[in-house]
Coordinates of C-alpha atoms and ligand atoms in Angstrom, one line a residue:
X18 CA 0.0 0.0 0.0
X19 CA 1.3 3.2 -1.0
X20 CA 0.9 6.1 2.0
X21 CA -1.2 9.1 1.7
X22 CA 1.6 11.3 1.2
X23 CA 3.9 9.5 -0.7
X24 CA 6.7 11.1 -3.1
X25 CA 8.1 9.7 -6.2
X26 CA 8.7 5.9 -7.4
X27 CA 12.4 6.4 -6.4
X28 CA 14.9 8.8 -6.2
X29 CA 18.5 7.4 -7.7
X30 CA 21.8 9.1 -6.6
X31 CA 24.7 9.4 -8.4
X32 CA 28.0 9.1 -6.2
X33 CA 30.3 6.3 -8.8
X34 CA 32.9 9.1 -9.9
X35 CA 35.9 9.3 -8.8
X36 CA 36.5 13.3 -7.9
X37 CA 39.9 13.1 -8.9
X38 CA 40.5 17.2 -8.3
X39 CA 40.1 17.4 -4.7
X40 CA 43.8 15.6 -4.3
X41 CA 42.5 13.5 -1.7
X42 CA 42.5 10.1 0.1
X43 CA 38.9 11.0 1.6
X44 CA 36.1 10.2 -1.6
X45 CA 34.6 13.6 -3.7
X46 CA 31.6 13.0 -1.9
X47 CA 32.5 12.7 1.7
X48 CA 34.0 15.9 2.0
X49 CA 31.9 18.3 4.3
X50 CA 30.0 21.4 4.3
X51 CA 28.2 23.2 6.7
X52 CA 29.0 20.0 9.1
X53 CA 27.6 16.9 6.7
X54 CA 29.2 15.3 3.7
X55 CA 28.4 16.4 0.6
X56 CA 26.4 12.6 -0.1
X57 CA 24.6 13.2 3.1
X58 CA 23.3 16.5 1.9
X59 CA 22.0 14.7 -1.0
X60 CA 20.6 12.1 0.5
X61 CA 18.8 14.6 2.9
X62 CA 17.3 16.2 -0.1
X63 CA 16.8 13.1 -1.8
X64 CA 14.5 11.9 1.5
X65 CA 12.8 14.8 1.8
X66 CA 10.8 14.4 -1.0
X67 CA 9.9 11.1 0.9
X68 CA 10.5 8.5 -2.5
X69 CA 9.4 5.0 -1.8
X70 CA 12.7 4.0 -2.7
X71 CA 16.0 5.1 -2.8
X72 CA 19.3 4.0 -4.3
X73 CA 22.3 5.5 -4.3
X74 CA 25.1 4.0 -7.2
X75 CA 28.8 3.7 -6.2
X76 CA 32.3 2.7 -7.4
X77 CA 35.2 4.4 -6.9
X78 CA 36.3 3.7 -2.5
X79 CA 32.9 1.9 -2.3
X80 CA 33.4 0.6 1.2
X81 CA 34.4 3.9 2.5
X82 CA 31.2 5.0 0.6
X83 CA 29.0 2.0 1.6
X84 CA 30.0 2.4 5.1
X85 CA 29.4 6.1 5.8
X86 CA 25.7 6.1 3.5
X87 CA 24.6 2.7 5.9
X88 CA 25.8 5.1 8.8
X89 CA 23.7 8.2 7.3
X90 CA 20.3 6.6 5.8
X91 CA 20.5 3.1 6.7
X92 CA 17.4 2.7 4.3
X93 CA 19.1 3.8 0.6
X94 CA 19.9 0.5 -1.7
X95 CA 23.3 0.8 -2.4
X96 CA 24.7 -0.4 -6.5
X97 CA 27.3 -0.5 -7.3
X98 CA 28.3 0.3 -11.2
X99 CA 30.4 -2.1 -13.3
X100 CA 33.1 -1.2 -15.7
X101 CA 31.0 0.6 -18.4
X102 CA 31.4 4.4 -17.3
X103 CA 29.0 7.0 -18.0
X104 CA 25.8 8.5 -16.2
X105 CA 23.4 6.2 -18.2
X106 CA 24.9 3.4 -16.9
X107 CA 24.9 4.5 -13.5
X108 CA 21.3 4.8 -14.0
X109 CA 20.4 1.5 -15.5
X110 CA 22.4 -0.6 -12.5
X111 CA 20.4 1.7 -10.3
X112 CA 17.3 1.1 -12.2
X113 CA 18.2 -2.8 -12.8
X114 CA 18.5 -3.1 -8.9
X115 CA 15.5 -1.9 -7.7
X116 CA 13.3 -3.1 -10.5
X117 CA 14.4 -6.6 -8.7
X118 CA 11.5 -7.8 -7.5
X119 CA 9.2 -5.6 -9.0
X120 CA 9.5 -3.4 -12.0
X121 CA 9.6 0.6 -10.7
X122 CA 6.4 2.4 -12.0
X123 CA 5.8 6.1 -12.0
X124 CA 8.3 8.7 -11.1
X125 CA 12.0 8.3 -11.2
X126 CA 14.4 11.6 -9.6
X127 CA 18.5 11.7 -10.7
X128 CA 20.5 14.2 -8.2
X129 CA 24.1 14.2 -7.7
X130 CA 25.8 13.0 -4.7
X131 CA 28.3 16.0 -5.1
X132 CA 25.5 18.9 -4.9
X133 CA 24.9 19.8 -1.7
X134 CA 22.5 22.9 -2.0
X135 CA 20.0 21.1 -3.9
X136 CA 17.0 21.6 -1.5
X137 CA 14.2 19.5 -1.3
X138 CA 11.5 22.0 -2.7
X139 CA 13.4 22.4 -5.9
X140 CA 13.2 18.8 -6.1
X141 CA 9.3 18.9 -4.8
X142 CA 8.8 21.7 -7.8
X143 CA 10.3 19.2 -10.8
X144 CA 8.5 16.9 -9.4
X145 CA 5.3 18.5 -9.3
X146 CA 5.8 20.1 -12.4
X147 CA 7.0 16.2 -14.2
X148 CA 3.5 14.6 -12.6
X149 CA 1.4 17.9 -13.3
X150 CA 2.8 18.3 -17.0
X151 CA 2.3 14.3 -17.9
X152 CA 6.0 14.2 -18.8
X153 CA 8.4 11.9 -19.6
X154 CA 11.7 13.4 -18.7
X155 CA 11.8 16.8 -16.9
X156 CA 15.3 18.6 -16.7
X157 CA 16.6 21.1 -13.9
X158 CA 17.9 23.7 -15.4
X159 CA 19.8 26.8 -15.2
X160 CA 21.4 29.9 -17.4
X161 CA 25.0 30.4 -16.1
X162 CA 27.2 33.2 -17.2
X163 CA 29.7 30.3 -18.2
X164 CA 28.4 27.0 -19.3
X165 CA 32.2 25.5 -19.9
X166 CA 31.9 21.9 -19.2
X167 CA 28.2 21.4 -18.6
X168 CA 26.1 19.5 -20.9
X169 CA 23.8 22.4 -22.9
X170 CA 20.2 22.4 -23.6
X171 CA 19.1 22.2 -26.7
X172 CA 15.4 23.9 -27.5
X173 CA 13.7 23.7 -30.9
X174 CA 11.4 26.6 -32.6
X175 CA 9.1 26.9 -30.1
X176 CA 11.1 26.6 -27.3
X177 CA 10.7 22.4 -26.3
X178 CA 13.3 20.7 -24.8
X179 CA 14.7 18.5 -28.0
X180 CA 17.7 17.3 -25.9
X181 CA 21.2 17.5 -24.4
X182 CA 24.6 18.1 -26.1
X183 CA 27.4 17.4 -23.7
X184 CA 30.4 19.8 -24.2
X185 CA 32.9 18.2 -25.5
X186 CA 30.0 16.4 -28.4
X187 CA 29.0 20.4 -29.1
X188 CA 29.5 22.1 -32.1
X189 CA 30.4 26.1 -31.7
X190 CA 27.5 27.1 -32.2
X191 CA 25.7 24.8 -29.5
X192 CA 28.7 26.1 -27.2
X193 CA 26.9 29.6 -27.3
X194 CA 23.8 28.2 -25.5
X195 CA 24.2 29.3 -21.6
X196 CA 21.4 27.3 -20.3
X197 CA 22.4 24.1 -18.7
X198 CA 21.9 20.5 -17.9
X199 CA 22.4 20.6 -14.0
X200 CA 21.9 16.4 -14.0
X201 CA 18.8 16.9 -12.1
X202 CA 15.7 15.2 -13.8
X203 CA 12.5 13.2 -12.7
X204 CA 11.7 10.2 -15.2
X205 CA 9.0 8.5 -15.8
X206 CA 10.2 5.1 -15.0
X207 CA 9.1 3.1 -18.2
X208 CA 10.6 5.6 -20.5
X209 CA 13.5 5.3 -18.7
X210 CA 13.8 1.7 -18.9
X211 CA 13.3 1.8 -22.5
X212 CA 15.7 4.5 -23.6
X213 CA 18.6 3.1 -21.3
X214 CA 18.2 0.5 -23.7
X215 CA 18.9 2.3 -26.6
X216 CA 22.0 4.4 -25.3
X217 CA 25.2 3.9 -26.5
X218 CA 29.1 5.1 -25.7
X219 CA 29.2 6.3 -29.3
X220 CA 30.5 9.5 -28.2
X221 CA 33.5 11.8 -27.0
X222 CA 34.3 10.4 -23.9
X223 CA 32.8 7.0 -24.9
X224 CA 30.5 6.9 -22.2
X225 CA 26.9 6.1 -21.6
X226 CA 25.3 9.4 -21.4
X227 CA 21.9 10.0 -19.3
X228 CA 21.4 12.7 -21.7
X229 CA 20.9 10.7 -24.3
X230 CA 17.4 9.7 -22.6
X231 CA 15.9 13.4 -23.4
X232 CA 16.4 12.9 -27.2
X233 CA 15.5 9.3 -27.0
X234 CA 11.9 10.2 -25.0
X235 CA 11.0 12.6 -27.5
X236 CA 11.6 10.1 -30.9
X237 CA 9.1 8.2 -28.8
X238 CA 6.9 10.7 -28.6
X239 CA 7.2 11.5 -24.9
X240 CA 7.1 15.4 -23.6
X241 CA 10.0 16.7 -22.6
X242 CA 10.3 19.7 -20.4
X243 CA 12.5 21.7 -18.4
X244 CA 12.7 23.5 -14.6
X245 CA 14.2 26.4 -14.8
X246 CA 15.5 27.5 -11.7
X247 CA 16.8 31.3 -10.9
X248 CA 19.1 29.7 -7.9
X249 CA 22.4 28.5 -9.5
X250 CA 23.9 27.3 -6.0
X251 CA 21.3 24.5 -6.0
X252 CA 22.5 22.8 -8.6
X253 CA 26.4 23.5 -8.3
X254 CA 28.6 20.3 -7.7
X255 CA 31.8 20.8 -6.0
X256 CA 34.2 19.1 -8.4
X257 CA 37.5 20.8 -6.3
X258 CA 37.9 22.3 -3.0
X259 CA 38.0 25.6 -4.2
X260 CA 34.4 25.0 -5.3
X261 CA 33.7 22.9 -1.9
X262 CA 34.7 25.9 0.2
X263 CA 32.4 28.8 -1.8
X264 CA 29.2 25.8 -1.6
X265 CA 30.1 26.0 1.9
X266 CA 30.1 30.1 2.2
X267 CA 26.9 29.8 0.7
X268 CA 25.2 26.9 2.3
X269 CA 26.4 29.2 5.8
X270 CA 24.8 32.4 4.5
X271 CA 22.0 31.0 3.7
X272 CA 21.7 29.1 7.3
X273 CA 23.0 32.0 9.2
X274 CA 20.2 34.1 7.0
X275 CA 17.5 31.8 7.9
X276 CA 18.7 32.0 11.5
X277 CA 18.2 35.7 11.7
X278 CA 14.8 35.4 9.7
X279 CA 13.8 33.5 12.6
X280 CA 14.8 35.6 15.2
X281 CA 18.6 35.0 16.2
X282 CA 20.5 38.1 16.2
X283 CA 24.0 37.4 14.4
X284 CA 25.8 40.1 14.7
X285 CA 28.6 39.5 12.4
X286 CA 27.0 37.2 9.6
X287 CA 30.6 36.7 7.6
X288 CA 32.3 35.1 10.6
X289 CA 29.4 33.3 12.3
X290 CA 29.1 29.4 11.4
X291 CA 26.5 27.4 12.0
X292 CA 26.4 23.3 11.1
X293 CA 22.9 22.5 9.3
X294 CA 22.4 20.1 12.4
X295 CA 22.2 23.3 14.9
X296 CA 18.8 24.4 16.7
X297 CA 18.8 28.0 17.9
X298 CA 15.8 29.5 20.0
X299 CA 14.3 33.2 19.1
X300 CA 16.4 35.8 21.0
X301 CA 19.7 34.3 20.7
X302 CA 22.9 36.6 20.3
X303 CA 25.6 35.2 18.4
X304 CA 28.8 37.6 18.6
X305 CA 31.7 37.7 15.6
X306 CA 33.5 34.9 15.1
X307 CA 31.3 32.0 16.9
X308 CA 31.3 28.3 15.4
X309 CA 28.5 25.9 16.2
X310 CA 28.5 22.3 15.8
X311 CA 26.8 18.7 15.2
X312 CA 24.2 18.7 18.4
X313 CA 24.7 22.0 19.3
X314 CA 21.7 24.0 20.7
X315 CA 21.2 27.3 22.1
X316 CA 17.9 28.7 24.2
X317 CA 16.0 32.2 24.1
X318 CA 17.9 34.8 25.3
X319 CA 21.4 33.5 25.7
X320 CA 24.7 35.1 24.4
X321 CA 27.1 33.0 22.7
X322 CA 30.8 34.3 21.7
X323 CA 32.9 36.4 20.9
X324 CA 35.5 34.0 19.3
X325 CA 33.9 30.7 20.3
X326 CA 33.4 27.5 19.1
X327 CA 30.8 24.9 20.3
X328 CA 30.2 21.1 19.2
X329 CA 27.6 18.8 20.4
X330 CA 27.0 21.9 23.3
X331 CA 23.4 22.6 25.1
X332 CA 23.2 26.3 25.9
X333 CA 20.2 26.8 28.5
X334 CA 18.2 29.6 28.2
X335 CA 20.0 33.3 29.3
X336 CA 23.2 31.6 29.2
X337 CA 26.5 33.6 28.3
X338 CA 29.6 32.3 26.6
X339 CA 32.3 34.0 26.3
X340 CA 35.7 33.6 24.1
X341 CA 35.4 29.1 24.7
X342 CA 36.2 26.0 23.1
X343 CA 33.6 23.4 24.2
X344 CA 32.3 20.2 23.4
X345 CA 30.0 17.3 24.1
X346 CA 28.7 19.6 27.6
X347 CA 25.6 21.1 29.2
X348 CA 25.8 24.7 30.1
X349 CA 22.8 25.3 32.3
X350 CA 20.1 28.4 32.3
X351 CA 21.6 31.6 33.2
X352 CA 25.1 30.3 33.9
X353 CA 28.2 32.5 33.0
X354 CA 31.3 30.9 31.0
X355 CA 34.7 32.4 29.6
X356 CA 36.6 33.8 28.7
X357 CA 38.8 31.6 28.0
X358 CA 37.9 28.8 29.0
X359 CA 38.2 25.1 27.9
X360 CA 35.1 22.7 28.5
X361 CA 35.3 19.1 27.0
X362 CA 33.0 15.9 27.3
X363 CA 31.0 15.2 30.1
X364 CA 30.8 18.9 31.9
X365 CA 27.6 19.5 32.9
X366 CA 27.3 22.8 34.5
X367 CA 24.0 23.8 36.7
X368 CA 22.0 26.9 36.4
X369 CA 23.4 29.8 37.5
X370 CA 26.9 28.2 37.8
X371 CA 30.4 29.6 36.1
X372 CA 33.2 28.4 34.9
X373 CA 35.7 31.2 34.2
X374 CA 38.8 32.9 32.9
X375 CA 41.5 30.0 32.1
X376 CA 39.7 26.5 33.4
X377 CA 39.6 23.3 32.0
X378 CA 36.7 21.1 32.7
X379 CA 36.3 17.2 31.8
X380 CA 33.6 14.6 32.5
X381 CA 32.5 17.1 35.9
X382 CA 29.1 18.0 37.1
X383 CA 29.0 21.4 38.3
X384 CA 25.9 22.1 40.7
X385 CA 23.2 25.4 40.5
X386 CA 25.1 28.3 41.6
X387 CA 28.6 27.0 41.8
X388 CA 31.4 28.3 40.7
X389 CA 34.6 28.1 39.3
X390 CA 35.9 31.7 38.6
X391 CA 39.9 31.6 37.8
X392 CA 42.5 29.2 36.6
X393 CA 41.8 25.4 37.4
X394 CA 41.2 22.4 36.0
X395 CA 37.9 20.2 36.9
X396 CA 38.1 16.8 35.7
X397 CA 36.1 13.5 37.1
X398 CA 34.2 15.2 39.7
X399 CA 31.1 16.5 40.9
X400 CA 30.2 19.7 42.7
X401 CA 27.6 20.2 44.9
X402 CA 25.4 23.8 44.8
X403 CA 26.5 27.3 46.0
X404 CA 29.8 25.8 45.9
X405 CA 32.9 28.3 45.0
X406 CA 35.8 27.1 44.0
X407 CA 38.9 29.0 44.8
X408 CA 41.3 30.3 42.0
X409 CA 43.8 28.0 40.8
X410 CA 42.1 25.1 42.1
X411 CA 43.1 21.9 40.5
X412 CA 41.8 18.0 40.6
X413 CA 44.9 15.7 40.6
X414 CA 42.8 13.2 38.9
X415 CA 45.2 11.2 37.5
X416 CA 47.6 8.9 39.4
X417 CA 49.3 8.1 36.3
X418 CA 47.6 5.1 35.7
X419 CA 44.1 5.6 36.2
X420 CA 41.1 8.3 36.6
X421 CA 40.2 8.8 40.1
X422 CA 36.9 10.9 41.4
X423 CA 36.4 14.0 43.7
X424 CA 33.5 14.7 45.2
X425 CA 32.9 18.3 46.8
X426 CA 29.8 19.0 48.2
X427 CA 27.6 22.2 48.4
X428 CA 28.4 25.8 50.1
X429 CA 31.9 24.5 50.3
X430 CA 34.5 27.4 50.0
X431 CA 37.9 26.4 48.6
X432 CA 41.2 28.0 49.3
X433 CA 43.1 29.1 46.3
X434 CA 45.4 26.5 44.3
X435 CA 44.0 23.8 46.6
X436 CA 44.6 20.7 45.3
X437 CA 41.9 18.0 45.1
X438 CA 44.0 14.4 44.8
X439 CA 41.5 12.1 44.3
X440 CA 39.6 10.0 45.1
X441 CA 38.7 12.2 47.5
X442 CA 35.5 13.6 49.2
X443 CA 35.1 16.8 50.7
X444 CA 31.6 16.8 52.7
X445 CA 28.9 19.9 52.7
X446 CA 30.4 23.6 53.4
X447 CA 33.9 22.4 54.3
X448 CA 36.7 25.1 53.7
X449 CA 40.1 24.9 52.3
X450 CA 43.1 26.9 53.3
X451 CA 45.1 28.7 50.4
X452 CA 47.2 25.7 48.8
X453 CA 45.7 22.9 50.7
X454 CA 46.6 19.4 49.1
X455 CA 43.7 17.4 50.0
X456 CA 44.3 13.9 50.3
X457 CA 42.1 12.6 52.9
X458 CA 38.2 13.2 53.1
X459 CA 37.1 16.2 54.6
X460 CA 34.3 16.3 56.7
X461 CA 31.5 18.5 56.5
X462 CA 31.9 21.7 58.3
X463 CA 35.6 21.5 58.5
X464 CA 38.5 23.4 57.5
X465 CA 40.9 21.5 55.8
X466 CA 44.8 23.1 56.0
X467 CA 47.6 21.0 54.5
X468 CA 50.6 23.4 54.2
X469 CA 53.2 23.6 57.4
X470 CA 53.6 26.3 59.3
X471 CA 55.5 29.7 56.9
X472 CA 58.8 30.1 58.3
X473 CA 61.3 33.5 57.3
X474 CA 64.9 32.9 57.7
X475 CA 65.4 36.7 58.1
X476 CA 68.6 38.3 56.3
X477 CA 68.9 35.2 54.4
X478 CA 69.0 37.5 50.9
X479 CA 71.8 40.2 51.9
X480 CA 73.5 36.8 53.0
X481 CA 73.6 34.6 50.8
X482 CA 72.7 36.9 47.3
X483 CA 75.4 39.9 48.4
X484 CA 75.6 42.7 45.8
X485 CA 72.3 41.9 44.1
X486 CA 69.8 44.3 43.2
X487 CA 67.6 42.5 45.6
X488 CA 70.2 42.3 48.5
X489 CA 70.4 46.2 48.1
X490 CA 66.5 46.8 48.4
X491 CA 66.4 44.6 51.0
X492 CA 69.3 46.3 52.7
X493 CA 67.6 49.6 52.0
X494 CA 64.1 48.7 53.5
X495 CA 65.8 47.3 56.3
X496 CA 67.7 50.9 57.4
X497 CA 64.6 52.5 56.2
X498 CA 62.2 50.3 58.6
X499 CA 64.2 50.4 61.9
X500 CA 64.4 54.3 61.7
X501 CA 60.7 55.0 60.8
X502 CA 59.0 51.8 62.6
X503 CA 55.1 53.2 61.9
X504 CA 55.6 52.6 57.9
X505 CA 56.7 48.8 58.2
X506 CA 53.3 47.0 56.9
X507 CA 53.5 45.5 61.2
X508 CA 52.4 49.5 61.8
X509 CA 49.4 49.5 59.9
Ligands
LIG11 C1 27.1 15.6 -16.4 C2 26.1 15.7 -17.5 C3 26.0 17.1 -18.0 C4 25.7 18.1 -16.9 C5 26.7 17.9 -15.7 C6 26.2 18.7 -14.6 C7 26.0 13.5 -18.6 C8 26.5 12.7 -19.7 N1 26.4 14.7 -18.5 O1 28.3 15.9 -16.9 O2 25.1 17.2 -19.1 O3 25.8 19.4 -17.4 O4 26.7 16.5 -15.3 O5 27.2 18.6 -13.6 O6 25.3 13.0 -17.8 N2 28.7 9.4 -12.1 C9 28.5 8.1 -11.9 N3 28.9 7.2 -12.7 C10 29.6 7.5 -13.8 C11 29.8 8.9 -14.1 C12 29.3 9.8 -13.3 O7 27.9 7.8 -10.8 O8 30.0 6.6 -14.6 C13 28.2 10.4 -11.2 C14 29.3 11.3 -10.6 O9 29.7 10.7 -9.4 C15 28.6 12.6 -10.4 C16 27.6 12.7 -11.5 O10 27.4 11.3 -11.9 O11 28.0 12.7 -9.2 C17 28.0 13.5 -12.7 O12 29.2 13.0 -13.2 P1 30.3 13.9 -13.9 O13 31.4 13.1 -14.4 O14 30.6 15.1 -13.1 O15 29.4 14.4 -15.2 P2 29.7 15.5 -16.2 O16 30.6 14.9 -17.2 O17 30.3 16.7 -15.5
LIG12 CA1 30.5 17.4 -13.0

C-alpha cells in the first residue's frame, strides 16, 4: 500500500565518480560542508521528498562510501556500477536493482551526490511540475554566465526541450547556449527503462550518457520539459575544494540568514558558522566569530561568543559564553562561562553556575550556583550547589595510571590553588586553606589546612645573594624600617 503522502517511485543518486581534483585520500563526496558530507546533503534532499525507494550507485572507494551512507540513511539500496562508465549506466544498475522484485512504476528523480544545495523544494517543484505536466523526462535547469563543461540544452522553434549536447559532443555554435543541464531530472520510469536500452558510448568520452534519454523520450513521442530555476547554488557540484569551500560560504549564509529570519541576532553574519544540524531559540545573540556544531543547541535569550566554538554543546536559556572552546557539555540556564575557558566531554554545569577565565573542565558536574571563577582544572568530579571554587584550584585526577573521582559537596568554600588528589570527598560547606593538598576526606563543616607552618629565615638575601639588586632593596628597607617603625606594613 502506498501512504497518503507518498513522493516519487524512487529517487536514484549518483555518487560512482571518482573526484579526482580534490587531491585527496577522503572520496569527492564525503568531504563536508556546513558540518555533513556532501552525499549526506544529497541524501537529505533526496529523503525529503519522501521517494518509496531510494538508491544510491557507487564505485570508486565503495566501502568507505558504503559504510558512511549505511551510517547516514541506513534505508538507501546501495549499487554498485560495473566497468562501463558513464551517467546512463549508473542509472540503469540503479534502475536494474531496484526493478528486482518488481519493475519501478511512476516517477524516477536523478540528483548528484556532489551537490549539496539542492534543497528539497526544488526537487518537490520538478516533481510536481513532471507529474502535473504528464512528462516523460523533466530537466533542472539553469542559465550560467559560463556554461564550460556542462552538458547544454538544446530547445527547438518553439522553445521544447529537444535534448542534451554534452560539451565536449557540441559544435560552436551549441557552445553559445548558456542554459544548462544541471543532472537533475524526474523520469518517468518506463521511459526510462526503455531509452537506457537504446543508449550507446558512441560519443567523446565513450560513455553512456543520461542525456541521451531526453532525445531518446521525445523520438518516442514523450514530452520533454525543463525546470528552470533562478538559484544557481542548488544545482552546483563541488568538483575541487575551491568550489567545496564557496558551496560552503553559501550553504552558511543561507543558514546564518535563515537563523536571523527566525529571530537570532547574528551580529557579524561573515564570521558566524552554523552546522545545518544546529537548533537556535528566538532571542539568541551570536557575537563575531562564533562556530556551532553537530548537536549544538542554544535557548531564548542566551549570548554566545565572541570568538567561540561549540560542538555537540546545550546552551540553557539566558546563558553567556564567552571567548570558549567546548564540546559534548551542558551549560545550564543563566550560567556565565569564559573567557577563556576550555570545556570538553562530560561537563555538565547547573543553572546559575560559572566556569571562568582560564579553566579546563572534563567529565564534571557542576551544581546550581557553583562556581569556578579563575584558573583550574575540573576533571572526574562532581560539585555540589553554592559551591565556590577558589582560583587555581586543580583535581589531581590522575595517578598516572588511572582516573580517580572528587566529590565536593555544596556551600563549600575552597582556598586558592588547593589541590583536590583524588579520590577524595570533601563533605557539605567544608573550607580549604590557600594551597591545601587534600588527600584525605574532609568532613562536613571542617577546614581542611595542609601546608606547614611559613617560616622567614630573616637576612637570608643580603647573605647569601650579596651585591644583588635584591640584597640592596632589601638592605635599604631594612635601614629604612628600623628608623621610621610606623611605615613597616606590622604598623598599619
Ligand atoms: C554531467 C552531464 C552534463 C551536466 C553535468 C552537470 C552526462 C552525460 N552529462 O556531466 O550534461 O551538465 O553532469 O554537472 O550525464 N557518475 C556516476 N557514474 C559515472 C559517471 C558519473 O555515478 O560513470 C556520477 C558522478 O559521481 C557525479 C555525476 O554522476 O555525481 C556527474 O558525473 P560527472 O562526471 O561530473 O558528469 P559531467 O561529465 O560533468
Ligand atoms: Ca561534474
Amino acid at each position: 500500500m502506498i501512504p497518503e503522502n507518498a513522493g516519487p517511485a524512487a529517487v536514484i543518486v549518483l555518487a560512482a565518480g571518482a573526484g579526482t581534483r580534490m587531491k585527496s585520500r577522503t572520496p569527492k563526496i564525503l568531504h563536508e560542508i556546513g558540518g555533513l558530507s556532501m552525499v549526506g546533503h544529497a541524501l537529505r534532499a533526496a529523503r525529503s521528498i519522501n521517494p518509496q525507494r531510494l538508491a544510491i550507485v557507487v564505485r570508486h572507494e565503495r566501502d568507505l562510501v558504503e559504510g558512511h551512507v549505511a551510517a547516514l540513511d541506513p534505508q538507501a539500496l546501495i549499487v554498485d556500477q560495473d566497468d562501463v562508465p558513464g551517467t546512463g549506466r549508473a542509472v540503469e544498475a540503479a534502475l536494474e536493482a531496484l526493478d528486482a522484485g518488481q519493475a519501478l512504476a511512476g516517477t524516477v528523480v536523478v540528483t548528484y551526490g556532489d551537490v549539496p544545495l539542492l534543497s528539497g523544494e526544488l526537487l518537490t517543484e520538478l516533481v510536481a511540475t513532471h507529474e502535473f505536466e504528464g512528462n516523460a523526462v523533466t530537466v533542472l535547469t539553469a542559465v550560467l554566465d559560463d556554461a564550460t563543461g556542462y552538458g547544454r540544452i538544446l530547445r527547438g522553434e518553439d522553445g521544447s526541450v529537444t535534448g542534451i549536447r554534452e560539451h565536449k559532443d557540441s559544435s560552436e555554435a551549441e557552445k553559445l547556449i548558456r542554459e544548462v543541464n544541471s543532472g537533475i531530472y524526474a523520469f518517468d520510469a518506463a521511459v526510462l527503462r526503455d531509452a537506457l536500452g537504446k543508449v550507446t558510448t558512441d560519443n567523446a568520452q565513450g560513455e553512456k550518457y543520461l542525456t541521451d534519454v531526453l532525445g531518446l523520450a521525445r523520438e518516442a513521442g514523450g514530452r520533454v520539459a525543463a525546470v528552470v530555476t533562478a538559484d544557481r547554488w542548488q544545482v552546483e557540484g563541488a568538483n575541487d575544494r575551491v568550489q567545496l569551500a564557496a558551496l560552503g560560504a553559501e550553504l552558511n549564509r543561507r543558514t546564518v540568514e535563515a537563523w536571523m529570519r527566525a529571530g537570532v541576532t547574528v551580529v557579524d553574519p561573515a564570521t558566524t558558522w552554523i552546522d545545518s544540524s544546529v537548533t537556535l531559540d528566538e532571542d539568541v545573540r551570536l557575537l563575531p566569530n562564533t562556530q556551532l556544531h553537530g548537536a549544538t543547541t542554544v535557548a531564548r535569550d542566551a549570548v554566545v561568543g565572541p570568538d567561540t566554538t561549540l560542538t555537540d554543546v546545550t546552551v540553557g536559556e539566558g546563558a553567556t559564553v564567552a571567548r570558549t572552546h567546548g564540546s559534548g557539555s551542558v551549560i545550564g540556564p543563566r550560567a556565565a562561562v569564559g573567557p577563556f575557558t576550555y570545556l570538553r566531554p562530560g561537563t555538565v554545569l547547573g543553572e546559575k553556575g560559572k566556569v571562568g577565565a582560564f579553566y579546563e573542565t572534563k567529565n564534571v558536574t557542576i551544581g546550581r550556583g557553583s562556581k569556578l571563577s579563575h584558573l583550574g582544572y575540573a576533571g572526574d568530579a562532581e560539585i555540589g550547589e553554592d559551591t565556590n571554587i577558589g582560583c587555581g584550584n586543580i583535581t589531581a585526577n590522575y595517578d598516572g595510571e588511572k582516573k580517580h573521582r572528587t566529590v565536593i559537596g555544596s556551600g563549600v568554600r575552597t582556598g586558592s590553588n588547593t589541590v583536590f588528589v583524588a579520590p577524595v570527598t570533601v563533605g557539605d560547606g567544608a573550607y580549604s586553606g590557600a594551597g591545601a593538598v587534600i588527600r584525605k576526606d574532609v568532613p562536613a563543616g571542617a577546614l581542611a589546612l595542609s601546608v606547614a607552618a611559613q617560616r622567614n629565615a630573616e637576612g637570608w638575601v643580603p647573605a647569601h645573594r650579596p651585591g644583588t639588586r635584591s640584597a640592596e632593596l632589601a638592605q635599604a628597607a631594612t635601614n629604612d624600617s628600623s628608623s621610621t617603625p610606623a611605615s613597616t606594613e606590622e604598623g598599619k
